[in-house]
Amino acid sequence: MLAWTIYISFLGAGLLTLLPRNSAALARRLALLTALAGLAVAVAGLIRFDPAAGTRMIADVPWIPALHIRYFLAADGISVTLVLLTGLAAVAGILFSWNIEQRTKEFFAFYLALIGGVYGVFLSFDLFLLFVFYEIAIIPKYFIIAIWGSTRREYGAMKLALYSFVGSAMVLIGMIAAFVVAGHLTGHYTFDLTVLARVPFPASFQRWAFPLVFIGFGILAGLWPFHTWAPTGHVAAPTAASMLLAGVVMKLGTYGCLRVAMTLFPAGVTMWRTEIAVLAVIGIVYGAMVALVQKDFKFVIGYSSVSHMGFVLLGLVTLNQIGLDGAVLQMFSHGILAGLLFGVVGRMVYDRTHTRELADLETMNLGRALPFAAVTFVIAAVASMGLPGFSGFVAELQVLVGAWSAFPKAAIAAGVGIVIGVAYLLRAVQRAFFSDMAARPVEAAAHHPLPPISWPERIGAGLLIAASLVVGLYPQVLLNVISPGVASLLEAMRKGGAL
Amino acid sequence: MNDLLVMGLEAAVLVAGLAVLLLDLWTPPAEKRNLGYAAAIAVGAILLASFAIVLPRPLAAFGGMFVLDEFALFFDRFFLLAALLVLVISVEFADRFETGVAEFYALILFALAGMMFAASANDFTLLFVSLELITVTFYVLTSFQRRQTQSLEAGVKYLILGALSSAFLVYGIALIYGTAGTMSFTRLAEAAPAVLDSRLLQTGLLLVLVGLGFKIAVVPFQIWAPDVYQGAPTPATAFLAVGSKAAGFVLLLRVLFTAVPALGPRWSRLLIVLSAVTILYGVLCAIPQRNLKRLMGYSSIANAGFLLLGVATLSRDGVSAVLYYLGGYLFTVLGAFAVICVALRHTEGEDIPALAGLHQRSPLLAATLAMAMVSLAGVPPLAGFFGKFLLLKSALMVAGDQPALYVLVAVAVVGVVISLYYYFGVIRAMYWPAEPVEQGHLPPIQLSRPLRWSLLLCIAGMLWLGVLPGMVVNLANLAAQTLLP
């Protein structure tokens, strides 16, 4: 049934292109309806998912028989979680882009095509299919940023496209190499991930194939030092695109690292995990420190994404149950919270004030002018800092606990990153919303009152806050499905020679 | 008589060409343009007829000089389809010729016949004759707009360099005949190892390779390509990019795998180097181009490099990937040239910024060009991606035996990433130009019905080869199997 998330999204995208030219209102409703239907399917999929039953097959038909490529969809707990995240982020993103008036139907058509591709990646168990969906998710991204973006949009869009393309190219080579080597070894050529995961690839091959594929996917996950596309891309993107970029597209990267690189090349993980942990920790600390000195509000959030994605990468290479659980949960949590932060910055603040410079925002007394935005941002910020009760806390705590047993020094450094995280978020909250300087130009704001926060924004923000709260207060709702999935992956990796 | 039946498709094309020339005598000037549709219908009918041919075993004619096997049949269909689309584009272009519209169509048909003979060539004589038939018709086709210096310049450049390459070719063939005593590919393959080892024969083969290298625009024989692509009339450029290049590859594959299969491994290093250099040259030189046709010229050089990658693997998988890639290339490139022909007709030159606002003037043209660029950039789910995937796969399959292929694969991947930049630049120019155009300057473009269907065919082809590649993969495998049993 989960496969319908893919079909619904592409169907919605197709229908949107057929709409007449001036039908913005209809396009919005149709897009929202499509995303809601996708979310409903994702929620139903989560409820009906039986963690004990292991990986559930969804569809398996031959696609290109000459090359043993199949249309093979399946889902384990990790996929189900990320499909749910995609559904939530998609709905929230549409609610936050309710005010798009320029080429509305094209915008939502690209948007839904992207969403469809993302669903596809999370559900594909054939490597070739996964790659095709992965590319389908990347290309609309370029168009969305280049057409509807703001600051230096062409530069940001092209940088993002080139970075992701380099990553894809690395993944493509690694993927074909795995296909060829597995075929030479076993005499059976296949792209089936479940079969490839059982192939004992020679250590000499894993030594170069693992970093190739891991970094290939890692580029999209904001792995330091290949992260530089992320802040510029986020800043250039329109609000909904930043929300999706940080919320789900970066997760495609970490998901690929886990599902492809680590599952296929377990011995390679063991060889390279220390180096990756170092890069992840640098990402955490560096991202946070750079966020601390940004002048542009959106850059603060952009760099915070690099920092938070570092936790995911660190969790992945701990190679223990709790660390990996935390990594997957952090993917979910960061997807929700980054979406929320970008929503506030891009839609609630920037679309009204037309500036993102913290120095300008300081003078606008936004805490009073836009109380809802201020409250939402504070909630998102404290959740993102790791306040207990929100999803971020559970996730980052688990990653740290996992890292403590694998790389104690890394855990300490990551802890420092969290402290800096508190600092840059508080600085952003204070300067953007509750600045003392507000006294002077209040009059200016009073003459041109900012438009009030609209209902779609309220609903979108409420949805994301609720999701973060539910997972924060009762993490078992997701951990119950994530843990068995992680456990079976870990089991397979151990058999394959990890550790 | 039997021999003539075997080359029935080629004969039919020649008859069609002559018929166009004859019909021209009785057609009033205003109607001459529509002769192109008649020619296209004839080509379409021959294409359909080609699917009626069942080959239980390869057929030979004229003492083995001409063979009709699955490999030849694959390329016959390829060339027929390409010519069909080129003829439709030519009709759109016809009003820009002062005179001789019917001759233009007839020359396309004669070039087509040459390409189809090349597909069946199994002898150096036929190789030379078919190649000359193609090249000589293209001398005329490229300089057909005889009042335009650019077109004339293209014609002269093509003439001089084409003649030079023919000289290399014929000299090489002479050396081969002098050493081996035969022109036939089959008999050359059976020649004694001592003959194959002779330095004279290898020099001869190298010169043949040079001659073919000119046709497919491989570095260092690529110099003519950008100038000729830019100056020639658009339909001629389109046919040059698809037909002439594919004819070069068909002959290269025949020579390498039928005539001298034993020498292949010795040449693989050379082919790998040529492929890598060609890819890099093509993509790097394409970056600063502002003229779309010139950009396509460099892009065609880069694509020659990618195709050569498949040849350099010297494996059946590689050959099959080359055939598949050419199939995707046909739809992609002809789609792009069809758009160039119509969308840029009122502008001086074919500057990329002139594409601004195309999506408002004609959504179909903009969509076709955008998809063509995405496909050329190798992005799924379009044909270009799957072609590149097959090429890279075939290279990695045999890279264990020839480690230099790893380097080539890395170079190819770098090339693909760089190419993304300029292909996306074209899309950007259409949809969100640097300087927004005023609404008043955007008259909608009317498309004739045949052109509309051709564009839709190109789009369908790009999607079909990208999403459901199974059938064409099988066809390509079958064709590759006859060459490398």
mmCIF file with all atom_site columns, C-alpha atoms in Angstrom, chain A residues 168-231:
data_model
loop_
_atom_site.group_PDB
_atom_site.id
_atom_site.type_symbol
_atom_site.label_atom_id
_atom_site.label_alt_id
_atom_site.label_comp_id
_atom_site.label_asym_id
_atom_site.label_entity_id
_atom_site.label_seq_id
_atom_site.pdbx_PDB_ins_code
_atom_site.Cartn_x
_atom_site.Cartn_y
_atom_site.Cartn_z
_atom_site.occupancy
_atom_site.B_iso_or_equiv
_atom_site.pdbx_formal_charge
_atom_site.auth_seq_id
_atom_site.auth_comp_id
_atom_site.auth_asym_id
_atom_site.auth_atom_id
_atom_site.pdbx_PDB_model_num
ATOM 1  C CA . SER A 1 168 ? 25.313 10.778  -7.875  1.00 0.00 ? 168 SER A CA 1
ATOM 2  C CA . ALA A 1 169 ? 28.124 10.048  -10.284 1.00 0.00 ? 169 ALA A CA 1
ATOM 3  C CA . MET A 1 170 ? 30.182 8.548   -7.456  1.00 0.00 ? 170 MET A CA 1
ATOM 4  C CA . VAL A 1 171 ? 27.210 6.504   -6.334  1.00 0.00 ? 171 VAL A CA 1
ATOM 5  C CA . LEU A 1 172 ? 26.569 5.357   -9.892  1.00 0.00 ? 172 LEU A CA 1
ATOM 6  C CA . ILE A 1 173 ? 30.115 4.092   -10.318 1.00 0.00 ? 173 ILE A CA 1
ATOM 7  C CA . GLY A 1 174 ? 30.036 2.348   -6.946  1.00 0.00 ? 174 GLY A CA 1
ATOM 8  C CA . MET A 1 175 ? 26.690 0.820   -7.760  1.00 0.00 ? 175 MET A CA 1
ATOM 9  C CA . ILE A 1 176 ? 27.775 -0.562  -11.140 1.00 0.00 ? 176 ILE A CA 1
ATOM 10 C CA . ALA A 1 177 ? 31.016 -1.777  -9.605  1.00 0.00 ? 177 ALA A CA 1
ATOM 11 C CA . ALA A 1 178 ? 29.056 -3.653  -6.929  1.00 0.00 ? 178 ALA A CA 1
ATOM 12 C CA . PHE A 1 179 ? 26.851 -5.158  -9.629  1.00 0.00 ? 179 PHE A CA 1
ATOM 13 C CA . VAL A 1 180 ? 29.847 -6.286  -11.657 1.00 0.00 ? 180 VAL A CA 1
ATOM 14 C CA . VAL A 1 181 ? 31.924 -7.594  -8.768  1.00 0.00 ? 181 VAL A CA 1
ATOM 15 C CA . ALA A 1 182 ? 28.978 -9.440  -7.233  1.00 0.00 ? 182 ALA A CA 1
ATOM 16 C CA . GLY A 1 183 ? 28.242 -10.942 -10.631 1.00 0.00 ? 183 GLY A CA 1
ATOM 17 C CA . HIS A 1 184 ? 31.818 -12.080 -11.115 1.00 0.00 ? 184 HIS A CA 1
ATOM 18 C CA . LEU A 1 185 ? 31.854 -13.564 -7.608  1.00 0.00 ? 185 LEU A CA 1
ATOM 19 C CA . THR A 1 186 ? 28.546 -15.357 -7.549  1.00 0.00 ? 186 THR A CA 1
ATOM 20 C CA . GLY A 1 187 ? 27.716 -15.700 -11.227 1.00 0.00 ? 187 GLY A CA 1
ATOM 21 C CA . HIS A 1 188 ? 24.424 -13.986 -10.540 1.00 0.00 ? 188 HIS A CA 1
ATOM 22 C CA . TYR A 1 189 ? 24.080 -10.384 -11.709 1.00 0.00 ? 189 TYR A CA 1
ATOM 23 C CA . THR A 1 190 ? 21.556 -8.353  -9.750  1.00 0.00 ? 190 THR A CA 1
ATOM 24 C CA . PHE A 1 191 ? 20.812 -4.927  -8.325  1.00 0.00 ? 191 PHE A CA 1
ATOM 25 C CA . ASP A 1 192 ? 18.633 -6.406  -5.576  1.00 0.00 ? 192 ASP A CA 1
ATOM 26 C CA . LEU A 1 193 ? 19.811 -4.776  -2.345  1.00 0.00 ? 193 LEU A CA 1
ATOM 27 C CA . THR A 1 194 ? 18.814 -7.711  -0.182  1.00 0.00 ? 194 THR A CA 1
ATOM 28 C CA . VAL A 1 195 ? 20.850 -10.078 -2.347  1.00 0.00 ? 195 VAL A CA 1
ATOM 29 C CA . LEU A 1 196 ? 23.819 -7.734  -2.751  1.00 0.00 ? 196 LEU A CA 1
ATOM 30 C CA . ALA A 1 197 ? 23.939 -7.268  1.030   1.00 0.00 ? 197 ALA A CA 1
ATOM 31 C CA . ARG A 1 198 ? 24.730 -10.981 1.397   1.00 0.00 ? 198 ARG A CA 1
ATOM 32 C CA . VAL A 1 199 ? 27.525 -10.965 -1.182  1.00 0.00 ? 199 VAL A CA 1
ATOM 33 C CA . PRO A 1 200 ? 30.944 -11.240 0.495   1.00 0.00 ? 200 PRO A CA 1
ATOM 34 C CA . PHE A 1 201 ? 32.694 -8.457  -1.401  1.00 0.00 ? 201 PHE A CA 1
ATOM 35 C CA . PRO A 1 202 ? 36.485 -8.735  -1.143  1.00 0.00 ? 202 PRO A CA 1
ATOM 36 C CA . ALA A 1 203 ? 38.045 -6.384  1.396   1.00 0.00 ? 203 ALA A CA 1
ATOM 37 C CA . SER A 1 204 ? 40.284 -4.796  -1.240  1.00 0.00 ? 204 SER A CA 1
ATOM 38 C CA . PHE A 1 205 ? 37.162 -3.835  -3.196  1.00 0.00 ? 205 PHE A CA 1
ATOM 39 C CA . GLN A 1 206 ? 35.301 -2.552  -0.160  1.00 0.00 ? 206 GLN A CA 1
ATOM 40 C CA . ARG A 1 207 ? 38.261 -0.389  0.753   1.00 0.00 ? 207 ARG A CA 1
ATOM 41 C CA . TRP A 1 208 ? 37.584 1.936   -2.190  1.00 0.00 ? 208 TRP A CA 1
ATOM 42 C CA . ALA A 1 209 ? 33.957 1.190   -2.989  1.00 0.00 ? 209 ALA A CA 1
ATOM 43 C CA . PHE A 1 210 ? 32.685 2.081   0.474   1.00 0.00 ? 210 PHE A CA 1
ATOM 44 C CA . PRO A 1 211 ? 34.127 5.611   0.660   1.00 0.00 ? 211 PRO A CA 1
ATOM 45 C CA . LEU A 1 212 ? 33.082 6.210   -2.947  1.00 0.00 ? 212 LEU A CA 1
ATOM 46 C CA . VAL A 1 213 ? 29.440 5.424   -2.277  1.00 0.00 ? 213 VAL A CA 1
ATOM 47 C CA . PHE A 1 214 ? 29.356 6.785   1.268   1.00 0.00 ? 214 PHE A CA 1
ATOM 48 C CA . ILE A 1 215 ? 30.821 10.140  0.284   1.00 0.00 ? 215 ILE A CA 1
ATOM 49 C CA . GLY A 1 216 ? 28.668 10.153  -2.841  1.00 0.00 ? 216 GLY A CA 1
ATOM 50 C CA . PHE A 1 217 ? 25.570 10.004  -0.704  1.00 0.00 ? 217 PHE A CA 1
ATOM 51 C CA . GLY A 1 218 ? 27.238 11.996  2.069   1.00 0.00 ? 218 GLY A CA 1
ATOM 52 C CA . ILE A 1 219 ? 27.562 15.034  -0.203  1.00 0.00 ? 219 ILE A CA 1
ATOM 53 C CA . LEU A 1 220 ? 23.793 15.308  -0.218  1.00 0.00 ? 220 LEU A CA 1
ATOM 54 C CA . ALA A 1 221 ? 23.729 14.788  3.542   1.00 0.00 ? 221 ALA A CA 1
ATOM 55 C CA . GLY A 1 222 ? 25.959 17.802  4.119   1.00 0.00 ? 222 GLY A CA 1
ATOM 56 C CA . LEU A 1 223 ? 29.034 15.789  5.084   1.00 0.00 ? 223 LEU A CA 1
ATOM 57 C CA . TRP A 1 224 ? 31.879 18.159  5.953   1.00 0.00 ? 224 TRP A CA 1
ATOM 58 C CA . PRO A 1 225 ? 33.859 19.295  3.841   1.00 0.00 ? 225 PRO A CA 1
ATOM 59 C CA . PHE A 1 226 ? 31.362 18.676  1.016   1.00 0.00 ? 226 PHE A CA 1
ATOM 60 C CA . HIS A 1 227 ? 28.626 20.653  2.742   1.00 0.00 ? 227 HIS A CA 1
ATOM 61 C CA . THR A 1 228 ? 29.146 24.031  1.138   1.00 0.00 ? 228 THR A CA 1
ATOM 62 C CA . TRP A 1 229 ? 26.219 23.630  -1.259  1.00 0.00 ? 229 TRP A CA 1
ATOM 63 C CA . ALA A 1 230 ? 23.844 23.311  1.676   1.00 0.00 ? 230 ALA A CA 1
ATOM 64 C CA . PRO A 1 231 ? 23.866 26.807  3.197   1.00 0.00 ? 231 PRO A CA 1
#
